[in-house]
Amino acid sequence: MAGTSTDSYTEQLAVAQNTLYAGYPWRFSHFRKTFGYVNLPLDGVWLRAPYLHNGSVPTLRDLLDPSNERPAVFYRGYDVFDPVKVGFVSEVSRFDDEGHSKDEPDNPRKYFRFDTPVKPGGLTPRDRNEGNSNVGHEGAAYGTMLSGQEKDAIVEYLKTF
């Protein structure tokens, strides 16, 4: 739209952020208006699964793996927390073909099967499944090159937020 700004970091948001944790010695107090993206604070990150802008990565531990090692298919909507991988239980093996939880056979709810692989040859981005892709956020800057032990340590640290 003409005349609209893509800058999501407003003066009003900066003022509001400067009041976060008022009364604590470690509180934030030097936010200022910039032109750019507003990211969420990390507190509670352990309960914000699935991850990435499109929700294509089910756990924090999966997010630290290269995209070709992340789950290609998983189930969304199940609210049972996975304390090891940090996210929600979502493995395909835990659900039947119709999306019902095998862990709770009396639960009538169907969960959403989320497919992440891009499907080449489609006529539109939707046909190619581009919007659901879990590709990206990879490399040394994102921790995907770390050892398994280092990745596990990062996940343990993030649990404390």
CSV table of C-alpha atoms in Angstrom, one decimal:
chain,number,residue,atom,x,y,z
A,1,MET,CA,0.0,0.0,0.0
A,2,ALA,CA,1.2,3.4,-0.8
A,3,GLY,CA,2.3,5.5,2.2
A,4,THR,CA,2.6,2.6,4.6
A,5,SER,CA,5.8,1.9,6.4
A,6,THR,CA,7.4,-1.6,6.7
A,7,ASP,CA,9.3,-0.4,9.8
A,8,SER,CA,7.8,-2.3,12.7
A,9,TYR,CA,9.9,-0.7,15.4
A,10,THR,CA,7.9,2.4,16.4
A,11,GLU,CA,8.7,5.1,18.9
A,12,GLN,CA,5.7,3.9,20.9
A,13,LEU,CA,7.2,0.4,21.1
A,14,ALA,CA,10.6,1.8,22.2
A,15,VAL,CA,8.9,3.7,25.0
A,16,ALA,CA,7.0,0.6,26.1
A,17,GLN,CA,10.1,-1.5,26.0
A,18,ASN,CA,11.9,0.9,28.3
A,19,THR,CA,9.4,0.1,31.0
A,20,LEU,CA,10.1,-3.7,30.9
A,21,TYR,CA,11.1,-5.1,34.2
A,22,ALA,CA,10.8,-1.7,36.0
A,23,GLY,CA,12.2,-1.9,39.5
A,24,TYR,CA,14.8,-4.6,38.8
A,25,PRO,CA,18.5,-3.7,38.7
A,26,TRP,CA,19.0,-5.6,35.4
A,27,ARG,CA,16.1,-4.1,33.6
A,28,PHE,CA,16.3,-2.8,30.0
A,29,SER,CA,16.4,0.9,29.7
A,30,HIS,CA,18.2,2.0,26.5
A,31,PHE,CA,15.8,1.1,23.8
A,32,ARG,CA,15.6,3.7,21.0
A,33,LYS,CA,13.8,4.0,17.7
A,34,THR,CA,15.6,2.4,14.8
A,35,PHE,CA,14.4,1.4,11.3
A,36,GLY,CA,14.2,-2.3,11.4
A,37,TYR,CA,12.6,-5.5,12.5
A,38,VAL,CA,11.2,-6.0,16.0
A,39,ASN,CA,12.0,-9.4,17.4
A,40,LEU,CA,10.4,-10.9,20.4
A,41,PRO,CA,12.2,-11.2,23.7
A,42,LEU,CA,13.6,-14.6,24.5
A,43,ASP,CA,11.8,-15.1,27.8
A,44,GLY,CA,9.4,-18.0,27.4
A,45,VAL,CA,11.0,-19.1,24.1
A,46,TRP,CA,10.8,-22.7,25.3
A,47,LEU,CA,7.0,-22.4,25.1
A,48,ARG,CA,6.7,-20.7,21.7
A,49,ALA,CA,6.9,-23.7,19.4
A,50,PRO,CA,6.8,-24.3,16.5
A,51,TYR,CA,9.6,-22.1,15.3
A,52,LEU,CA,10.5,-19.9,12.3
A,53,HIS,CA,8.1,-17.3,10.8
A,54,ASN,CA,5.9,-20.0,9.3
A,55,GLY,CA,6.0,-22.5,12.2
A,56,SER,CA,7.9,-25.1,10.1
A,57,VAL,CA,10.3,-26.4,12.8
A,58,PRO,CA,8.7,-28.2,15.8
A,59,THR,CA,11.3,-27.8,18.5
A,60,LEU,CA,14.3,-25.7,19.5
A,61,ARG,CA,16.6,-28.7,19.1
A,62,ASP,CA,15.4,-29.3,15.6
A,63,LEU,CA,16.0,-25.6,14.8
A,64,LEU,CA,19.7,-26.1,15.5
A,65,ASP,CA,19.9,-28.8,12.8
A,66,PRO,CA,20.5,-28.1,9.1
A,67,SER,CA,17.2,-28.0,7.3
A,68,ASN,CA,17.8,-31.4,5.6
A,69,GLU,CA,17.9,-32.9,9.1
A,70,ARG,CA,14.8,-31.2,10.4
A,71,PRO,CA,11.5,-33.1,10.5
A,72,ALA,CA,10.0,-33.0,7.0
A,73,VAL,CA,6.6,-33.8,8.4
A,74,PHE,CA,5.2,-33.3,11.9
A,75,TYR,CA,1.9,-32.7,13.7
A,76,ARG,CA,0.9,-29.3,15.0
A,77,GLY,CA,-1.6,-28.4,17.7
A,78,TYR,CA,-0.8,-31.0,20.3
A,79,ASP,CA,-0.2,-29.3,23.6
A,80,VAL,CA,2.1,-31.8,25.3
A,81,PHE,CA,5.5,-30.3,26.0
A,82,ASP,CA,8.6,-32.1,25.0
A,83,PRO,CA,11.1,-31.2,27.7
A,84,VAL,CA,14.1,-32.7,25.9
A,85,LYS,CA,13.8,-31.1,22.5
A,86,VAL,CA,11.9,-28.1,23.8
A,87,GLY,CA,8.7,-27.7,21.8
A,88,PHE,CA,5.6,-29.8,21.6
A,89,VAL,CA,5.3,-33.5,21.0
A,90,SER,CA,4.9,-33.7,17.2
A,91,GLU,CA,6.6,-36.8,15.9
A,92,VAL,CA,4.6,-38.5,13.1
A,93,SER,CA,4.9,-41.9,14.9
A,94,ARG,CA,2.9,-40.5,17.8
A,95,PHE,CA,-0.2,-39.9,15.6
A,96,ASP,CA,-2.4,-42.1,13.4
A,97,ASP,CA,-3.1,-41.5,9.7
A,98,GLU,CA,-6.1,-39.3,10.6
A,99,GLY,CA,-4.1,-37.1,13.0
A,100,HIS,CA,-5.3,-38.5,16.3
A,101,SER,CA,-2.9,-38.9,19.2
A,102,LYS,CA,-1.8,-42.5,19.9
A,103,ASP,CA,-0.8,-41.3,23.4
A,104,GLU,CA,-4.4,-40.3,24.1
A,105,PRO,CA,-6.7,-42.8,22.3
A,106,ASP,CA,-9.8,-41.3,23.9
A,107,ASN,CA,-9.1,-37.8,22.7
A,108,PRO,CA,-11.3,-37.2,19.7
A,109,ARG,CA,-9.3,-34.2,18.4
A,110,LYS,CA,-7.5,-34.4,15.1
A,111,TYR,CA,-4.1,-32.6,14.8
A,112,PHE,CA,-2.8,-30.8,11.8
A,113,ARG,CA,-0.2,-32.6,9.6
A,114,PHE,CA,2.4,-30.1,8.6
A,115,ASP,CA,4.5,-31.0,5.5
A,116,THR,CA,7.6,-28.9,5.0
A,117,PRO,CA,9.3,-30.2,1.8
A,118,VAL,CA,9.2,-28.0,-1.2
A,119,LYS,CA,7.6,-29.8,-4.1
A,120,PRO,CA,9.3,-28.9,-7.4
A,121,GLY,CA,7.3,-28.6,-10.5
A,122,GLY,CA,4.1,-27.0,-9.1
A,123,LEU,CA,2.6,-24.1,-11.0
A,124,THR,CA,2.2,-21.8,-8.0
A,125,PRO,CA,4.1,-21.2,-4.8
A,126,ARG,CA,1.3,-23.0,-3.0
A,127,ASP,CA,1.6,-26.0,-5.3
A,128,ARG,CA,5.3,-26.1,-4.6
A,129,ASN,CA,4.7,-25.8,-0.8
A,130,GLU,CA,7.1,-22.9,-0.6
A,131,GLY,CA,5.3,-21.2,2.3
A,132,ASN,CA,5.7,-24.3,4.5
A,133,SER,CA,9.4,-24.9,3.9
A,134,ASN,CA,11.8,-25.3,6.8
A,135,VAL,CA,14.8,-24.2,4.7
A,136,GLY,CA,17.0,-21.4,5.9
A,137,HIS,CA,18.4,-20.1,9.2
A,138,GLU,CA,21.4,-22.3,8.7
A,139,GLY,CA,25.2,-22.1,9.1
A,140,ALA,CA,27.6,-21.0,11.7
A,141,ALA,CA,25.6,-17.9,12.7
A,142,TYR,CA,22.6,-20.1,13.5
A,143,GLY,CA,24.4,-22.9,15.3
A,144,THR,CA,23.6,-25.6,12.8
A,145,MET,CA,27.3,-26.4,12.5
A,146,LEU,CA,27.8,-27.1,16.2
A,147,SER,CA,28.3,-30.5,17.7
A,148,GLY,CA,25.3,-32.4,19.1
A,149,GLN,CA,26.7,-31.8,22.6
A,150,GLU,CA,27.0,-28.1,22.0
A,151,LYS,CA,23.5,-27.9,20.6
A,152,ASP,CA,22.1,-29.8,23.6
A,153,ALA,CA,23.9,-27.3,25.9
A,154,ILE,CA,22.3,-24.3,24.1
A,155,VAL,CA,18.8,-25.9,24.4
A,156,GLU,CA,19.4,-26.5,28.1
A,157,TYR,CA,20.4,-22.8,28.5
A,158,LEU,CA,17.3,-21.6,26.6
A,159,LYS,CA,15.1,-23.6,29.0
A,160,THR,CA,16.1,-21.1,31.7
A,161,PHE,CA,14.5,-18.1,29.9
